[in-house]
PDB file of C-alpha atoms and ligand atoms in Angstrom:
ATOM      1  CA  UNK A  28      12.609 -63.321 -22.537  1.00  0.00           C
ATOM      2  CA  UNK A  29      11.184 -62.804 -19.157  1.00  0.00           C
ATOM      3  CA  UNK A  30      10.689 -59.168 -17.031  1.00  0.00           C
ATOM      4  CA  UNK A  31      14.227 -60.418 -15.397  1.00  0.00           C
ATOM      5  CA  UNK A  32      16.376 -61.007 -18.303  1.00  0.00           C
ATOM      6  CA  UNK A  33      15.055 -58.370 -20.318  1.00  0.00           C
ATOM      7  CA  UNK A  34      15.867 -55.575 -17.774  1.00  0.00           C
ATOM      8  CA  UNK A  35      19.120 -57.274 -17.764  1.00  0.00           C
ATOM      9  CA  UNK A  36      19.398 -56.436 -21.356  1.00  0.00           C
ATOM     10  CA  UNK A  37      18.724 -53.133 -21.179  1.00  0.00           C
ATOM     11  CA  UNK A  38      21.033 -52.473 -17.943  1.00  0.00           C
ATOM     12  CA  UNK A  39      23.674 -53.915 -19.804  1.00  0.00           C
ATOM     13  CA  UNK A  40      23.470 -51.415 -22.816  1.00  0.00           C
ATOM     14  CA  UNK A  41      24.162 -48.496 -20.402  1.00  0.00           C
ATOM     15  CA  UNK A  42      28.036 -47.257 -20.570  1.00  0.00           C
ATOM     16  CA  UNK A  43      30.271 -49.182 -18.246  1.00  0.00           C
ATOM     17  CA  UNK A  44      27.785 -51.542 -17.407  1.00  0.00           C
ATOM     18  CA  UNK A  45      28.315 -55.776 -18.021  1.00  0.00           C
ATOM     19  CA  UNK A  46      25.866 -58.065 -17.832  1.00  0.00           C
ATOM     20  CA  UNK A  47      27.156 -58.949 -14.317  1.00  0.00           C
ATOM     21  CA  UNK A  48      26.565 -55.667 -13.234  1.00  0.00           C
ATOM     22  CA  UNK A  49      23.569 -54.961 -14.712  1.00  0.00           C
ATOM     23  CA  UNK A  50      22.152 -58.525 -13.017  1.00  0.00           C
ATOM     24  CA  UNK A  51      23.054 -56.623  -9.499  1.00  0.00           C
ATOM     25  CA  UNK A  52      20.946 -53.542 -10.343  1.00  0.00           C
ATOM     26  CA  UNK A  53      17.948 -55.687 -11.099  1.00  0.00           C
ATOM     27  CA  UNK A  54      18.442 -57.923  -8.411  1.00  0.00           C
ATOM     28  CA  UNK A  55      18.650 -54.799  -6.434  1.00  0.00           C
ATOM     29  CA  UNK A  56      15.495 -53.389  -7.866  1.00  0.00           C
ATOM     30  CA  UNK A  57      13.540 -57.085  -6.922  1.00  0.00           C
ATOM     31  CA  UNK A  58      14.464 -56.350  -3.398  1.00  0.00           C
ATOM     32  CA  UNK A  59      13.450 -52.931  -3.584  1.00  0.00           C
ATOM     33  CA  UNK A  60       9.657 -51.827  -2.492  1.00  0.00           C
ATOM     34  CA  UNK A  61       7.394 -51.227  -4.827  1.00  0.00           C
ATOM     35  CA  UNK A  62       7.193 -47.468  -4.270  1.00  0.00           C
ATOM     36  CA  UNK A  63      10.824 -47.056  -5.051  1.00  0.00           C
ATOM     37  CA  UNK A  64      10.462 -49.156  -8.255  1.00  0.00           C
ATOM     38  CA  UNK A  65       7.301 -46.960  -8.875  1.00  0.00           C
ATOM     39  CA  UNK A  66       9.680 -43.605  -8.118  1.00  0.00           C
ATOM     40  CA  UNK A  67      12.464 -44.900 -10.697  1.00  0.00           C
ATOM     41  CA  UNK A  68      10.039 -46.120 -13.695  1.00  0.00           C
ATOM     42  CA  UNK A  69       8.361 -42.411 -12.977  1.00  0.00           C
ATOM     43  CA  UNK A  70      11.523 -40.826 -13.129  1.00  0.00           C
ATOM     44  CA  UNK A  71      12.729 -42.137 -16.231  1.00  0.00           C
ATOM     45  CA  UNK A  72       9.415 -41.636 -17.633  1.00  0.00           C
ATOM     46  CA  UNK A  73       9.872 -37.765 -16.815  1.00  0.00           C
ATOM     47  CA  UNK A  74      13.433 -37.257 -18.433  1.00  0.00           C
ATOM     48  CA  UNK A  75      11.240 -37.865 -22.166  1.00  0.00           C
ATOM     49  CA  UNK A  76       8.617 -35.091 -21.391  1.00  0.00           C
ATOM     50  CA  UNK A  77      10.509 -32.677 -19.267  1.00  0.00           C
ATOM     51  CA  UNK A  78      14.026 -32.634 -20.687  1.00  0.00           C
ATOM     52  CA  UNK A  79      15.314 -31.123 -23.693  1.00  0.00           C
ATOM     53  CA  UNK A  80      17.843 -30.860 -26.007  1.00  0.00           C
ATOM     54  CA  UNK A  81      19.238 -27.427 -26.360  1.00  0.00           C
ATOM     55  CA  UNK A  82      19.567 -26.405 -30.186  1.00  0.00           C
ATOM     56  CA  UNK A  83      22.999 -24.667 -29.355  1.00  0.00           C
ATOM     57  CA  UNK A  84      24.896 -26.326 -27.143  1.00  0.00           C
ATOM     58  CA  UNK A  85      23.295 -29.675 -27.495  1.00  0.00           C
ATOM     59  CA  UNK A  86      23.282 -30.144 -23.684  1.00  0.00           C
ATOM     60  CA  UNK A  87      20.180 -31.839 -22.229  1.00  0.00           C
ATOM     61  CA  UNK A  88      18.695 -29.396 -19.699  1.00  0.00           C
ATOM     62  CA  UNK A  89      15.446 -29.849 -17.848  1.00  0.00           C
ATOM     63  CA  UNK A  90      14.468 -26.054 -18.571  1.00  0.00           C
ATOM     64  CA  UNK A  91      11.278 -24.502 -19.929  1.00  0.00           C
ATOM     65  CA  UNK A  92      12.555 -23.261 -22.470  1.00  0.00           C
ATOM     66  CA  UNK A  93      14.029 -25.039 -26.009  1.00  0.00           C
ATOM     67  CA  UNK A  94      17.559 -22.923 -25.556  1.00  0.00           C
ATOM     68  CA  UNK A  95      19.182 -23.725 -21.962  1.00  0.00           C
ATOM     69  CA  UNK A  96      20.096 -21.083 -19.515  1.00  0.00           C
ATOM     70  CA  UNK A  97      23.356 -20.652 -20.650  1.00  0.00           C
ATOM     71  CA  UNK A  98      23.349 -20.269 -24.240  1.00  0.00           C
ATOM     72  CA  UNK A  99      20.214 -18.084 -23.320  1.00  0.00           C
ATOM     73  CA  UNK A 100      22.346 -15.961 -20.985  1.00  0.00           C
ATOM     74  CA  UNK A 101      23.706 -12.858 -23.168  1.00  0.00           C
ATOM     75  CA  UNK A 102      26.433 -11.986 -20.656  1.00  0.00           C
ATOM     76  CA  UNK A 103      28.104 -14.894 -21.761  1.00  0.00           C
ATOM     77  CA  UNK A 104      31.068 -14.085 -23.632  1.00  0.00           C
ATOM     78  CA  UNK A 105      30.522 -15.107 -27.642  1.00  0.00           C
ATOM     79  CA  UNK A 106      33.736 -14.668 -28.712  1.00  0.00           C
ATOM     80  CA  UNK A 107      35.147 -18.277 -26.979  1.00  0.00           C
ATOM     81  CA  UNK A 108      33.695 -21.429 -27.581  1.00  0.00           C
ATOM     82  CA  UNK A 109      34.561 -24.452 -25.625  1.00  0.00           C
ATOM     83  CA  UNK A 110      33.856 -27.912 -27.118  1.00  0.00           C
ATOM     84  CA  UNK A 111      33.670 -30.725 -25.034  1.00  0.00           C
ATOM     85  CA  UNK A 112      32.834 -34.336 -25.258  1.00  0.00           C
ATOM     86  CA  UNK A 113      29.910 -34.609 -22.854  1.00  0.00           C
ATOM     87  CA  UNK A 114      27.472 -33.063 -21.157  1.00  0.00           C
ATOM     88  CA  UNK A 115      29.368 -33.728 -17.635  1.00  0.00           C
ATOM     89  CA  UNK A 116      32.820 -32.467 -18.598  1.00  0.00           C
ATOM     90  CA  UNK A 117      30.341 -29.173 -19.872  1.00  0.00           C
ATOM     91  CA  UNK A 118      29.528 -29.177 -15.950  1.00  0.00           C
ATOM     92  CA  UNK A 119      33.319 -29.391 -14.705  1.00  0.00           C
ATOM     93  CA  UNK A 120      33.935 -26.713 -16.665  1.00  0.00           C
ATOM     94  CA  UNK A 121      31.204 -24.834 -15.441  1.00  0.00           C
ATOM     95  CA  UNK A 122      31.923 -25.147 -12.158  1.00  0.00           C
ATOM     96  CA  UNK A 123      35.731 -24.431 -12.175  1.00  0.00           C
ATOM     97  CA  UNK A 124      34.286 -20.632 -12.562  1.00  0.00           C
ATOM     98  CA  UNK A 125      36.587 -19.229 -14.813  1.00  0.00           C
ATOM     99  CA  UNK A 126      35.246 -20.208 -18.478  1.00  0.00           C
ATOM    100  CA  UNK A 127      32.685 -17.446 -19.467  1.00  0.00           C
ATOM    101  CA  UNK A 128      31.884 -18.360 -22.807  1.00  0.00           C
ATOM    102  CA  UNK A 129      29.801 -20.349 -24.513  1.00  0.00           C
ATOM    103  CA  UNK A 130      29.992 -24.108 -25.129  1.00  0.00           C
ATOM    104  CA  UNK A 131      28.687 -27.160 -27.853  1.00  0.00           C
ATOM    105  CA  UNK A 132      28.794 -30.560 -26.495  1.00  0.00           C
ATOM    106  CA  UNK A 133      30.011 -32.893 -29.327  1.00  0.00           C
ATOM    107  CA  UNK A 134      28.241 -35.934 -27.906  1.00  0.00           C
ATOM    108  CA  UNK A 135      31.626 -38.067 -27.183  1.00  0.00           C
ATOM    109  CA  UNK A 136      35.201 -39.175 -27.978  1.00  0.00           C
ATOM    110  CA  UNK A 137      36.533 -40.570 -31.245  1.00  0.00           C
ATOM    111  CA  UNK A 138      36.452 -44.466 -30.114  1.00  0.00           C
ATOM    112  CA  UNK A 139      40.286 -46.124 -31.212  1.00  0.00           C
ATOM    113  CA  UNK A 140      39.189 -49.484 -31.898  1.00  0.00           C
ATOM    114  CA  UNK A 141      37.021 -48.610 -34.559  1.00  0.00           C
ATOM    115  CA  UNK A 142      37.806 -44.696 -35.755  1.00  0.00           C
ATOM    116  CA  UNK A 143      34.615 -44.037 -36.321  1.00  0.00           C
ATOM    117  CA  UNK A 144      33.556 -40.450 -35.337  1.00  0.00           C
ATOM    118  CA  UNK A 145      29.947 -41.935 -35.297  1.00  0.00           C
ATOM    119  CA  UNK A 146      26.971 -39.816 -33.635  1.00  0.00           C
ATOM    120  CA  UNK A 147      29.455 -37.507 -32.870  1.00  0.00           C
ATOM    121  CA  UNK A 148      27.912 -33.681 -33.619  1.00  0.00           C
ATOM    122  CA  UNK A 149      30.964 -32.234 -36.176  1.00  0.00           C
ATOM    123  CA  UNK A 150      28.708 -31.602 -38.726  1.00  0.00           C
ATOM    124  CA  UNK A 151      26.467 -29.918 -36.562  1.00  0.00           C
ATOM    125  CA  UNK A 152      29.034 -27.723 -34.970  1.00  0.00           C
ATOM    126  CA  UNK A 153      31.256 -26.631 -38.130  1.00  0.00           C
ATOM    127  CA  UNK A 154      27.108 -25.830 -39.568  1.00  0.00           C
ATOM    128  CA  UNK A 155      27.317 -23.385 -36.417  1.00  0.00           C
ATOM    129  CA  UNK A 156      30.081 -21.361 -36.832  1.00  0.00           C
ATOM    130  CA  UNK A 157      29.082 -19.173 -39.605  1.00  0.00           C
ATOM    131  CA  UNK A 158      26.636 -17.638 -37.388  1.00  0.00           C
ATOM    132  CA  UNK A 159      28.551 -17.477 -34.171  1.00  0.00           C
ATOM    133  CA  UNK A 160      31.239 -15.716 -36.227  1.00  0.00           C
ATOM    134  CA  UNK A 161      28.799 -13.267 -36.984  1.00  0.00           C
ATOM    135  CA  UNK A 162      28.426 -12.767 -32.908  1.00  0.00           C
ATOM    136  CA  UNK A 163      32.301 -12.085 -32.358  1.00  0.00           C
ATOM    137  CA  UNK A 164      33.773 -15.790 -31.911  1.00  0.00           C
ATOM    138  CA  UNK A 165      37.814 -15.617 -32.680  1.00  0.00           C
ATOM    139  CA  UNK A 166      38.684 -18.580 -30.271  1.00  0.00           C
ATOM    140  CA  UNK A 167      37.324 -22.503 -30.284  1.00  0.00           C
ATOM    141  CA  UNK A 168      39.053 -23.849 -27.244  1.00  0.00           C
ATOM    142  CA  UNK A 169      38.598 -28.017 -27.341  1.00  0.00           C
ATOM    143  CA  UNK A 170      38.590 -29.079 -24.010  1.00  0.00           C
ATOM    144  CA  UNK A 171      38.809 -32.236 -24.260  1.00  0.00           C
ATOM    145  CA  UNK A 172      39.837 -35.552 -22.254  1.00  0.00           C
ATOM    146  CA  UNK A 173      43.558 -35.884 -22.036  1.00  0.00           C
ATOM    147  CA  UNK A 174      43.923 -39.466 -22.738  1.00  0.00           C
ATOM    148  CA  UNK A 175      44.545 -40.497 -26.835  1.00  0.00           C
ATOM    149  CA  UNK A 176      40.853 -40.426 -27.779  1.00  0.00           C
ATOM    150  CA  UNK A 177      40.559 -36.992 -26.567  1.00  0.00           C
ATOM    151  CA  UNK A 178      43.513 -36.119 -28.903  1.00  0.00           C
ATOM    152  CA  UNK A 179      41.994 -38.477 -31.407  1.00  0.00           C
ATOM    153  CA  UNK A 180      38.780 -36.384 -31.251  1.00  0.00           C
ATOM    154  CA  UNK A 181      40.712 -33.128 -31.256  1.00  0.00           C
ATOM    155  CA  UNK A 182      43.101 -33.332 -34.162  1.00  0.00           C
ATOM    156  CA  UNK A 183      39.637 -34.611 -36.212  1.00  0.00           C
ATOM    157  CA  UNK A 184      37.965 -31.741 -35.264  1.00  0.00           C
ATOM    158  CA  UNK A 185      40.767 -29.719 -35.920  1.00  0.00           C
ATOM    159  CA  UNK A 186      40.995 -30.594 -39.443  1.00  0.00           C
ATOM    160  CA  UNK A 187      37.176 -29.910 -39.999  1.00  0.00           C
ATOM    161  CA  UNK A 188      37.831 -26.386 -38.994  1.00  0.00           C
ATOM    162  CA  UNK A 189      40.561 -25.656 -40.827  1.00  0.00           C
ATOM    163  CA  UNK A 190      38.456 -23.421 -43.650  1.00  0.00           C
ATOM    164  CA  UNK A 191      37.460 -20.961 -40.935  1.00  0.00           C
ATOM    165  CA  UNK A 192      39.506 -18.136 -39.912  1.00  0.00           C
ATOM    166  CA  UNK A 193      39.246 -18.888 -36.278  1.00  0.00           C
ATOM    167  CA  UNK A 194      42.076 -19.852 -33.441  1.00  0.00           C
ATOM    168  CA  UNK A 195      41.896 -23.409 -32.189  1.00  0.00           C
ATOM    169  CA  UNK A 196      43.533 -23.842 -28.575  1.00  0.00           C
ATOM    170  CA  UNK A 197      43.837 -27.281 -26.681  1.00  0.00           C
ATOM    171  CA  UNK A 198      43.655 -27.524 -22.665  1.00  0.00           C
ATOM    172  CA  UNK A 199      47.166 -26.996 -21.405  1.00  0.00           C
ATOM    173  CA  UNK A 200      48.477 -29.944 -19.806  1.00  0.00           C
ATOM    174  CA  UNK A 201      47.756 -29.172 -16.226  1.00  0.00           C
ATOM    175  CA  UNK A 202      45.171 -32.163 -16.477  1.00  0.00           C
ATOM    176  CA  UNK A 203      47.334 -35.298 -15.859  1.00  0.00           C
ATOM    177  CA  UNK A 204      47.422 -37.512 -18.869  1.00  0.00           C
ATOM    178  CA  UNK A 205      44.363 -40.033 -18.626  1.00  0.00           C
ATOM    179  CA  UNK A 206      42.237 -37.800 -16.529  1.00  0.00           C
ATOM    180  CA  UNK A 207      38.607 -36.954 -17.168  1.00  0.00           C
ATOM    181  CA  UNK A 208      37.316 -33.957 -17.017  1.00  0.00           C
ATOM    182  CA  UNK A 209      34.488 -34.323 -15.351  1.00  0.00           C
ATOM    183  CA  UNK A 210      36.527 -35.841 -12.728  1.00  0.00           C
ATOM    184  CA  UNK A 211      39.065 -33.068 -12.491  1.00  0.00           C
ATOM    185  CA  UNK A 212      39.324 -30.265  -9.537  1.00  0.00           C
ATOM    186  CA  UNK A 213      38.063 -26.456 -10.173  1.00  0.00           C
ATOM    187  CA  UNK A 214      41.566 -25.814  -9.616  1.00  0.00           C
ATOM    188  CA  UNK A 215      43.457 -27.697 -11.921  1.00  0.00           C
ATOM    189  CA  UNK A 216      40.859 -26.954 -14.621  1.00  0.00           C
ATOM    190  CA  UNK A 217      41.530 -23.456 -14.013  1.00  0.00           C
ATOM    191  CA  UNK A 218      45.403 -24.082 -14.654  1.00  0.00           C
ATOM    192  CA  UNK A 219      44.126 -26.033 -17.792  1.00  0.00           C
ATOM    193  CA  UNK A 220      42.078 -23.105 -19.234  1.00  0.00           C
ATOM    194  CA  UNK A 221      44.620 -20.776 -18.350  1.00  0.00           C
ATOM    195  CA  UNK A 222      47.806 -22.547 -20.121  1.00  0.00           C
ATOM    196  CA  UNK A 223      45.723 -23.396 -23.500  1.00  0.00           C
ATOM    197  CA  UNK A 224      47.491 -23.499 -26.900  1.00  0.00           C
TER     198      UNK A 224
HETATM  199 ZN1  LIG B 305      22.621 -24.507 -24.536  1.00  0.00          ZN
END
């Protein structure tokens, strides 16, 4: 395989991407100058050392610190929890303004075709809840794409907290069936939050 058709490869493994597409990126990168090619291969080099997992809400976060700034903040209300899919739809949230609690990214969507909840973090969550019971949490609000593998992923996750005497609310429909989060207005995530069951 040559430098070509292996960056090919790897383009085409990220989300979204097809082979023609990922052609155009390195095609785009040939043409490039050798600076920005340096700035890019740097770049990606710096997500391993400088970004982190955080141990609590699984979000990546370029902090110092293991635990990111919000599970770190303590006026952050522990008695919701918001799950979500994905590190961006964590950020939509966030910057609708009017969730104040505290969230756990479960890493993805419950994929149709094949059922398989794979490398998504349930285990890791329902692990978490004894102790964030201990800190006050009565609500798990799963906020999560409202298209069928978002309701796939809910009603799983659903089931796996069953044995804890917590409420479990969904978004309220105020996010149009099919729509991302991440892609959604401050506003209409606000209606979401605000008409949860
Ligand atoms: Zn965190």
């Amino acid at each position: 395989m040559d430098a070509i058709e292996k960056l090919t490869a790897i383009f085409s493994r990220f989300p979204g991407i097809g082979p023609r597409q990922a052609g155009r990126f390195v095609q785009f990168l040939l043409r490039s100058s050798p600076s920005i090619r340096r700035d890019i291969a740097e770049s990606i080099r710096e997500l391993g050392a400088s970004v982190f997992e955080c141990p609590e809400c699984k979000r990546f976060h370029a902090g110092e610190k293991n635990t990111c700034s919000l599970c770190a903040n303590p006026s952050r209300d522990n008695s919701l929890l918001a799950v979500v899919a994905t590190d961006a739809d964590l950020s939509a949230l966030e910057r609708s303004g009017t969730f104040h609690g505290r969230y756990f990214v479960l890493g993805g969507t419950i994929s149709l075709s094949s059922d398989k909840a794979n490398g998504l973090r349930i285990k890791e969550l329902v692990s978490s809840l004894q102790e964030r019971l201990k800190k006050g949490l009565n609500e798990i609000i799963l906020a999560f794409p409202a298209n069928p593998e978002g309701d796939a992923t809910a009603a799983r996750v659903k089931e796996e907290l069953q044995e804890f005497s917590v409420k479990v609310t969904t978004l309220g429909r105020g996010l149009s069936t099919g729509s991302e989060l991440e892609y959604a207005d401050p506003e209409t995530l606000k209606n979401a939050l605000a008409s949860r069951r």
